[in-house]
PDB file of C-alpha atoms and ligand atoms in Angstrom:
ATOM      1  CA  MET P  27     -15.833 -74.921  33.575  1.00 96.00           C
ATOM      2  CA  THR P  28     -14.128 -74.671  29.902  1.00 98.00           C
ATOM      3  CA  THR P  29     -11.127 -72.679  28.846  1.00 98.00           C
ATOM      4  CA  HIS P  30     -11.692 -70.516  25.766  1.00 98.00           C
ATOM      5  CA  TYR P  31      -9.743 -68.336  23.502  1.00 98.00           C
ATOM      6  CA  PHE P  32     -11.973 -65.499  22.305  1.00 98.00           C
ATOM      7  CA  THR P  33     -10.685 -63.046  19.949  1.00 98.00           C
ATOM      8  CA  ALA P  34     -11.013 -60.862  16.833  1.00 98.00           C
ATOM      9  CA  SER P  35      -8.800 -61.520  13.685  1.00 98.00           C
ATOM     10  CA  SER P  36      -8.211 -60.370  10.285  1.00 98.00           C
ATOM     11  CA  LEU P  37      -9.068 -62.576   7.227  1.00 98.00           C
ATOM     12  CA  ASP P  38      -5.601 -63.699   7.230  1.00 98.00           C
ATOM     13  CA  GLY P  39      -5.142 -64.695  10.713  1.00 98.00           C
ATOM     14  CA  PHE P  40      -3.639 -61.379  12.647  1.00 98.00           C
ATOM     15  CA  ILE P  41      -4.828 -60.289  15.700  1.00 98.00           C
ATOM     16  CA  ALA P  42      -3.002 -56.778  15.616  1.00 98.00           C
ATOM     17  CA  THR P  43      -0.813 -54.946  13.161  1.00 98.00           C
ATOM     18  CA  THR P  44       3.081 -55.428  13.382  1.00 98.00           C
ATOM     19  CA  ASP P  45       3.110 -52.150  15.449  1.00 97.00           C
ATOM     20  CA  HIS P  46       0.054 -53.432  17.521  1.00 96.00           C
ATOM     21  CA  SER P  47      -2.702 -51.413  16.291  1.00 97.00           C
ATOM     22  CA  LEU P  48      -6.263 -52.547  16.336  1.00 97.00           C
ATOM     23  CA  ASP P  49      -7.682 -49.626  13.928  1.00 97.00           C
ATOM     24  CA  TRP P  50      -8.662 -52.120  11.293  1.00 98.00           C
ATOM     25  CA  LEU P  51     -10.800 -53.728  14.011  1.00 98.00           C
ATOM     26  CA  THR P  52     -12.234 -51.009  15.999  1.00 97.00           C
ATOM     27  CA  SER P  53     -13.137 -49.292  12.948  1.00 98.00           C
ATOM     28  CA  GLN P  54     -15.798 -51.913  11.957  1.00 98.00           C
ATOM     29  CA  ASP P  55     -19.207 -51.620  12.599  1.00 98.00           C
ATOM     30  CA  PHE P  56     -20.262 -54.256  15.272  1.00 98.00           C
ATOM     31  CA  ASP P  57     -23.063 -54.445  17.829  1.00 98.00           C
ATOM     32  CA  TRP P  58     -21.487 -55.208  21.106  1.00 96.00           C
ATOM     33  CA  ASP P  59     -25.111 -56.509  22.505  1.00 96.00           C
ATOM     34  CA  GLY P  60     -25.336 -58.615  19.329  1.00 97.00           C
ATOM     35  CA  PRO P  61     -24.513 -62.323  18.981  1.00 97.00           C
ATOM     36  CA  MET P  62     -21.094 -63.601  20.122  1.00 97.00           C
ATOM     37  CA  SER P  63     -20.075 -60.198  21.312  1.00 96.00           C
ATOM     38  CA  PRO P  64     -17.629 -59.903  24.053  1.00 95.00           C
ATOM     39  CA  THR P  65     -20.333 -58.170  26.393  1.00 94.00           C
ATOM     40  CA  SER P  66     -22.179 -61.600  26.512  1.00 94.00           C
ATOM     41  CA  PHE P  67     -19.028 -63.640  26.365  1.00 97.00           C
ATOM     42  CA  VAL P  68     -17.371 -62.196  29.848  1.00 97.00           C
ATOM     43  CA  GLU P  69     -20.555 -62.733  31.676  1.00 97.00           C
ATOM     44  CA  GLY P  70     -19.756 -66.344  31.497  1.00 98.00           C
ATOM     45  CA  VAL P  71     -15.901 -65.696  32.561  1.00 98.00           C
ATOM     46  CA  GLY P  72     -14.492 -66.026  36.082  1.00 98.00           C
ATOM     47  CA  ALA P  73     -10.703 -65.740  35.318  1.00 98.00           C
ATOM     48  CA  ILE P  74      -8.785 -64.546  32.427  1.00 98.00           C
ATOM     49  CA  ALA P  75      -5.003 -65.021  31.260  1.00 99.00           C
ATOM     50  CA  MET P  76      -3.139 -62.592  28.723  1.00 98.00           C
ATOM     51  CA  GLY P  77       0.236 -62.224  27.433  1.00 98.00           C
ATOM     52  CA  ALA P  78       2.308 -59.043  28.534  1.00 98.00           C
ATOM     53  CA  THR P  79       2.094 -57.138  25.118  1.00 98.00           C
ATOM     54  CA  THR P  80      -1.666 -57.505  25.483  1.00 98.00           C
ATOM     55  CA  TYR P  81      -1.627 -56.318  28.879  1.00 98.00           C
ATOM     56  CA  GLU P  82       0.778 -53.126  27.551  1.00 97.00           C
ATOM     57  CA  TRP P  83      -1.845 -52.671  24.877  1.00 97.00           C
ATOM     58  CA  ILE P  84      -4.847 -52.584  27.358  1.00 96.00           C
ATOM     59  CA  LEU P  85      -3.099 -50.138  29.913  1.00 96.00           C
ATOM     60  CA  ALA P  86      -2.235 -48.041  26.888  1.00 95.00           C
ATOM     61  CA  ASN P  87      -5.480 -47.875  24.942  1.00 94.00           C
ATOM     62  CA  ASP P  88      -8.211 -48.649  26.905  1.00 91.00           C
ATOM     63  CA  ASP P  89     -10.223 -46.231  29.154  1.00 89.00           C
ATOM     64  CA  GLY P  90      -8.856 -47.922  32.568  1.00 89.00           C
ATOM     65  CA  TRP P  91      -9.243 -51.653  33.401  1.00 95.00           C
ATOM     66  CA  SER P  92     -12.496 -53.266  32.577  1.00 94.00           C
ATOM     67  CA  TYR P  93     -12.076 -56.525  34.201  1.00 96.00           C
ATOM     68  CA  ASN P  94     -13.865 -57.532  37.349  1.00 95.00           C
ATOM     69  CA  VAL P  95     -12.318 -61.085  37.567  1.00 98.00           C
ATOM     70  CA  PRO P  96      -8.976 -62.038  38.521  1.00 98.00           C
ATOM     71  CA  ALA P  97      -6.196 -61.809  35.444  1.00 98.00           C
ATOM     72  CA  TRP P  98      -3.054 -63.737  34.995  1.00 98.00           C
ATOM     73  CA  VAL P  99      -0.340 -61.713  33.129  1.00 98.00           C
ATOM     74  CA  PHE P 100       2.409 -64.026  31.644  1.00 99.00           C
ATOM     75  CA  THR P 101       5.791 -61.627  31.792  1.00 98.00           C
ATOM     76  CA  HIS P 102       9.161 -61.974  32.520  1.00 98.00           C
ATOM     77  CA  ARG P 103       9.481 -58.156  33.514  1.00 98.00           C
ATOM     78  CA  ASP P 104       8.103 -55.512  36.324  1.00 97.00           C
ATOM     79  CA  LEU P 105       5.075 -54.304  34.695  1.00 98.00           C
ATOM     80  CA  PRO P 106       2.903 -51.325  35.927  1.00 97.00           C
ATOM     81  CA  THR P 107       0.104 -52.276  38.139  1.00 95.00           C
ATOM     82  CA  VAL P 108      -3.484 -51.204  38.006  1.00 93.00           C
ATOM     83  CA  ASP P 109      -5.287 -49.377  41.086  1.00 93.00           C
ATOM     84  CA  GLY P 110      -8.133 -51.906  42.096  1.00 92.00           C
ATOM     85  CA  ALA P 111      -7.368 -54.681  39.549  1.00 96.00           C
ATOM     86  CA  ASP P 112      -6.807 -58.116  40.494  1.00 98.00           C
ATOM     87  CA  VAL P 113      -3.858 -58.764  38.167  1.00 98.00           C
ATOM     88  CA  ARG P 114      -1.397 -61.345  39.089  1.00 98.00           C
ATOM     89  CA  PHE P 115       2.091 -61.326  37.048  1.00 98.00           C
ATOM     90  CA  THR P 116       3.489 -64.676  36.476  1.00 98.00           C
ATOM     91  CA  SER P 117       6.289 -66.511  34.449  1.00 98.00           C
ATOM     92  CA  ALA P 118       4.788 -70.127  35.936  1.00 98.00           C
ATOM     93  CA  SER P 119       3.894 -72.811  34.047  1.00 98.00           C
ATOM     94  CA  VAL P 120       0.554 -72.622  31.639  1.00 98.00           C
ATOM     95  CA  THR P 121      -0.327 -75.840  33.524  1.00 98.00           C
ATOM     96  CA  ASP P 122       0.272 -74.310  37.231  1.00 98.00           C
ATOM     97  CA  VAL P 123      -1.432 -71.026  36.246  1.00 99.00           C
ATOM     98  CA  HIS P 124      -4.404 -73.209  34.886  1.00 98.00           C
ATOM     99  CA  ALA P 125      -4.854 -74.778  38.077  1.00 98.00           C
ATOM    100  CA  GLN P 126      -5.127 -71.720  40.078  1.00 98.00           C
ATOM    101  CA  MET P 127      -7.435 -69.947  37.268  1.00 98.00           C
ATOM    102  CA  ALA P 128      -9.718 -73.058  37.502  1.00 98.00           C
ATOM    103  CA  GLU P 129      -9.818 -72.608  41.332  1.00 98.00           C
ATOM    104  CA  ALA P 130     -10.664 -68.728  40.890  1.00 98.00           C
ATOM    105  CA  ALA P 131     -13.270 -69.186  38.203  1.00 98.00           C
ATOM    106  CA  GLY P 132     -15.381 -72.025  39.830  1.00 97.00           C
ATOM    107  CA  GLU P 133     -18.097 -72.692  37.778  1.00 97.00           C
ATOM    108  CA  LYS P 134     -17.367 -70.278  35.086  1.00 98.00           C
ATOM    109  CA  ASN P 135     -15.032 -70.278  32.199  1.00 98.00           C
ATOM    110  CA  ILE P 136     -11.523 -69.496  31.735  1.00 98.00           C
ATOM    111  CA  TRP P 137     -10.641 -66.611  29.365  1.00 98.00           C
ATOM    112  CA  ILE P 138      -7.370 -66.568  27.395  1.00 98.00           C
ATOM    113  CA  VAL P 139      -7.353 -63.138  26.025  1.00 98.00           C
ATOM    114  CA  GLY P 140      -4.291 -63.138  23.602  1.00 97.00           C
ATOM    115  CA  GLY P 141      -2.058 -63.210  22.078  1.00 98.00           C
ATOM    116  CA  GLY P 142      -1.871 -66.233  20.170  1.00 98.00           C
ATOM    117  CA  ASP P 143       1.251 -67.871  21.228  1.00 98.00           C
ATOM    118  CA  LEU P 144       0.023 -67.825  24.708  1.00 98.00           C
ATOM    119  CA  ALA P 145      -3.170 -69.386  23.475  1.00 99.00           C
ATOM    120  CA  GLY P 146      -1.214 -71.754  21.883  1.00 98.00           C
ATOM    121  CA  GLN P 147       0.705 -73.005  24.988  1.00 98.00           C
ATOM    122  CA  PHE P 148      -2.517 -73.642  26.521  1.00 98.00           C
ATOM    123  CA  ALA P 149      -3.528 -76.040  23.621  1.00 98.00           C
ATOM    124  CA  ASP P 150       0.135 -77.540  23.730  1.00 98.00           C
ATOM    125  CA  ALA P 151      -0.880 -78.510  27.317  1.00 98.00           C
ATOM    126  CA  GLY P 152      -4.272 -79.826  26.420  1.00 98.00           C
ATOM    127  CA  LEU P 153      -5.723 -76.958  28.137  1.00 98.00           C
ATOM    128  CA  LEU P 154      -7.613 -75.123  25.430  1.00 98.00           C
ATOM    129  CA  ASP P 155     -11.210 -76.262  24.707  1.00 98.00           C
ATOM    130  CA  GLU P 156     -12.757 -73.651  22.542  1.00 98.00           C
ATOM    131  CA  VAL P 157     -11.735 -70.829  20.053  1.00 98.00           C
ATOM    132  CA  TRP P 158     -14.313 -67.892  19.081  1.00 98.00           C
ATOM    133  CA  ILE P 159     -13.291 -65.619  16.269  1.00 98.00           C
ATOM    134  CA  GLN P 160     -14.389 -62.648  15.421  1.00 98.00           C
ATOM    135  CA  TYR P 161     -13.093 -62.171  11.788  1.00 98.00           C
ATOM    136  CA  ALA P 162     -13.039 -58.424  10.324  1.00 98.00           C
ATOM    137  CA  PRO P 163     -13.203 -58.018   6.419  1.00 98.00           C
ATOM    138  CA  VAL P 164      -9.644 -57.067   6.265  1.00 98.00           C
ATOM    139  CA  THR P 165      -6.244 -58.741   5.486  1.00 98.00           C
ATOM    140  CA  LEU P 166      -3.264 -56.897   7.164  1.00 98.00           C
ATOM    141  CA  GLY P 167      -0.292 -59.090   5.474  1.00 98.00           C
ATOM    142  CA  ASP P 168       1.739 -59.096   8.719  1.00 98.00           C
ATOM    143  CA  GLY P 169       1.228 -58.736  12.302  1.00 98.00           C
ATOM    144  CA  ALA P 170       0.691 -60.660  15.584  1.00 98.00           C
ATOM    145  CA  PRO P 171      -0.591 -64.155  14.881  1.00 98.00           C
ATOM    146  CA  LEU P 172      -3.928 -65.571  15.626  1.00 98.00           C
ATOM    147  CA  LEU P 173      -2.939 -69.095  16.882  1.00 98.00           C
ATOM    148  CA  PRO P 174       0.432 -70.034  15.613  1.00 98.00           C
ATOM    149  CA  ARG P 175       0.236 -73.770  16.180  1.00 97.00           C
ATOM    150  CA  PRO P 176      -0.934 -76.769  14.124  1.00 97.00           C
ATOM    151  CA  LEU P 177      -4.315 -77.487  15.443  1.00 98.00           C
ATOM    152  CA  SER P 178      -7.638 -79.394  14.449  1.00 98.00           C
ATOM    153  CA  MET P 179     -10.991 -78.000  15.151  1.00 98.00           C
ATOM    154  CA  GLU P 180     -14.978 -78.557  14.775  1.00 98.00           C
ATOM    155  CA  LEU P 181     -16.884 -75.748  13.840  1.00 98.00           C
ATOM    156  CA  LEU P 182     -19.631 -75.625  16.560  1.00 98.00           C
ATOM    157  CA  GLU P 183     -21.330 -72.322  15.324  1.00 98.00           C
ATOM    158  CA  THR P 184     -21.200 -69.281  12.957  1.00 98.00           C
ATOM    159  CA  VAL P 185     -22.897 -65.916  13.215  1.00 98.00           C
ATOM    160  CA  ARG P 186     -22.871 -62.594  11.569  1.00 98.00           C
ATOM    161  CA  ASN P 187     -22.602 -59.592  13.789  1.00 98.00           C
ATOM    162  CA  ARG P 188     -22.914 -56.544  11.088  1.00 98.00           C
ATOM    163  CA  ALA P 189     -19.476 -56.392   9.707  1.00 98.00           C
ATOM    164  CA  LEU P 190     -18.086 -59.180  11.443  1.00 98.00           C
ATOM    165  CA  VAL P 191     -18.283 -63.092  10.936  1.00 98.00           C
ATOM    166  CA  CYS P 192     -18.105 -64.864  14.054  1.00 98.00           C
ATOM    167  CA  ALA P 193     -17.251 -68.362  14.466  1.00 98.00           C
ATOM    168  CA  ARG P 194     -16.714 -70.851  17.036  1.00 98.00           C
ATOM    169  CA  PHE P 195     -14.700 -74.131  17.223  1.00 98.00           C
ATOM    170  CA  GLU P 196     -13.986 -76.689  19.418  1.00 98.00           C
ATOM    171  CA  VAL P 197      -9.975 -77.955  19.801  1.00 98.00           C
ATOM    172  CA  VAL P 198      -9.894 -81.454  18.925  1.00 98.00           C
ATOM    173  CA  LYS P 199      -7.627 -83.116  21.546  1.00 92.00           C
TER     174      LYS P 199
HETATM  175  N1  NAP V 214      -7.747 -58.596  17.640  1.00 85.74           N
HETATM  176  C1  NAP V 214      -7.615 -59.023  19.210  1.00 85.74           C
HETATM  177  O1  NAP V 214      -9.202 -58.891  19.865  1.00 85.74           O
HETATM  178  C2  NAP V 214      -6.662 -59.177  20.246  1.00 85.74           C
HETATM  179  C3  NAP V 214      -6.827 -59.594  21.516  1.00 85.74           C
HETATM  180  C4  NAP V 214      -5.978 -59.951  22.290  1.00 85.74           C
HETATM  181  C5  NAP V 214      -4.679 -58.810  22.293  1.00 85.74           C
HETATM  182  N2  NAP V 214      -4.557 -58.399  20.774  1.00 85.74           N
HETATM  183  C6  NAP V 214      -3.329 -57.618  20.138  1.00 85.74           C
HETATM  184  O2  NAP V 214      -2.538 -58.800  19.588  1.00 85.74           O
HETATM  185  C7  NAP V 214      -0.969 -58.686  20.309  1.00 85.74           C
HETATM  186  C8  NAP V 214      -0.510 -59.719  20.964  1.00 85.74           C
HETATM  187  O3  NAP V 214       0.959 -59.467  21.191  1.00 85.74           O
HETATM  188  P1  NAP V 214       2.032 -60.837  21.229  1.00 85.74           P
HETATM  189  O4  NAP V 214       2.029 -61.645  20.241  1.00 85.74           O
HETATM  190  O5  NAP V 214       3.272 -60.219  21.625  1.00 85.74           O
HETATM  191  O6  NAP V 214       1.447 -61.723  22.510  1.00 85.74           O
HETATM  192  P2  NAP V 214       1.240 -61.339  24.087  1.00 85.74           P
HETATM  193  O7  NAP V 214       0.539 -62.848  24.580  1.00 85.74           O
HETATM  194  O8  NAP V 214       0.139 -60.418  24.328  1.00 85.74           O
HETATM  195  O9  NAP V 214       2.698 -61.207  24.747  1.00 85.74           O
HETATM  196  C9  NAP V 214       3.749 -61.849  24.454  1.00 85.74           C
HETATM  197  C10 NAP V 214       4.384 -61.724  25.654  1.00 85.74           C
HETATM  198  O10 NAP V 214       3.948 -62.450  26.891  1.00 85.74           O
HETATM  199  C11 NAP V 214       5.109 -62.812  27.838  1.00 85.74           C
HETATM  200  N3  NAP V 214       4.835 -64.358  27.616  1.00 85.74           N
HETATM  201  C12 NAP V 214       4.061 -65.017  26.603  1.00 85.74           C
HETATM  202  N4  NAP V 214       4.268 -66.373  27.462  1.00 85.74           N
HETATM  203  C13 NAP V 214       4.864 -66.231  28.432  1.00 85.74           C
HETATM  204  C14 NAP V 214       4.930 -67.727  29.202  1.00 85.74           C
HETATM  205  N5  NAP V 214       5.023 -68.566  29.208  1.00 85.74           N
HETATM  206  N6  NAP V 214       6.029 -67.003  30.513  1.00 85.74           N
HETATM  207  C15 NAP V 214       6.289 -65.638  30.643  1.00 85.74           C
HETATM  208  N7  NAP V 214       5.757 -64.760  29.800  1.00 85.74           N
HETATM  209  C16 NAP V 214       5.242 -65.033  28.539  1.00 85.74           C
HETATM  210  C17 NAP V 214       6.477 -62.597  27.164  1.00 85.74           C
HETATM  211  O11 NAP V 214       6.705 -61.133  27.394  1.00 85.74           O
HETATM  212  P3  NAP V 214       8.125 -60.542  28.173  1.00 85.74           P
HETATM  213  O12 NAP V 214       8.797 -61.919  28.053  1.00 85.74           O
HETATM  214  O13 NAP V 214       8.842 -59.628  27.547  1.00 85.74           O
HETATM  215  O14 NAP V 214       7.872 -60.252  29.522  1.00 85.74           O
HETATM  216  C18 NAP V 214       5.854 -62.165  25.438  1.00 85.74           C
HETATM  217  O15 NAP V 214       6.902 -61.428  24.580  1.00 85.74           O
HETATM  218  C19 NAP V 214      -0.999 -57.078  20.988  1.00 85.74           C
HETATM  219  O16 NAP V 214      -0.757 -56.180  20.122  1.00 85.74           O
HETATM  220  C20 NAP V 214      -2.472 -57.328  21.507  1.00 85.74           C
HETATM  221  O17 NAP V 214      -2.971 -55.795  21.764  1.00 85.74           O
HETATM  222  C21 NAP V 214      -5.733 -58.319  19.943  1.00 85.74           C
END
């Protein structure tokens, strides 16, 4: 079991615009069955975590809840639930939540969906193993940060998926 932060980013290190738009990303040519796509990545995932903004974005923009593994949503607020979804709202420490996620995931991996600061909180606790980034050929100038921490990583793999260049890194601990 390893813990991965898998996300798409602009070239200047933002995962959403200041108003939380992903139009710059969804407009890109991308093969969902191609290399390093979320489709194959999620097959190895047994538990996910995300912050409140990402959860609210999914509720507002996605066509239903597409995750069939337990999801921990970090928040200090009462957020709406999704019928049939295993969503666990929490403001516990990332260390405690990670232990719960590991138990749920079993042999499978943990996916930190975002945002970047939440992935950074797991990294701060020494719990982030890999970072997978799908870089779109745009700059945004400002927005939600990719991973606002000083972290060293080793490049494990790069591949092109149509318009995007995808890279996988191991966090140096
Ligand atoms: N490009 C991509 O592939 C991709 C991937 C994921 C997300 N996104 C987008 O990126 C943006 C990320 O938004 P964001 O930077 O605001 O990050 P976020 O992690 O989605 O949300 C941040 C919020 O999560 C809650 N939170 C974070 N850590 C917590 C903790 N330890 N305990 C309790 N609550 C905690 C807080 O909410 P409250 O205190 O208000 O409850 C905080 O304001 C969103 O627009 C999302 O849609 C893009």
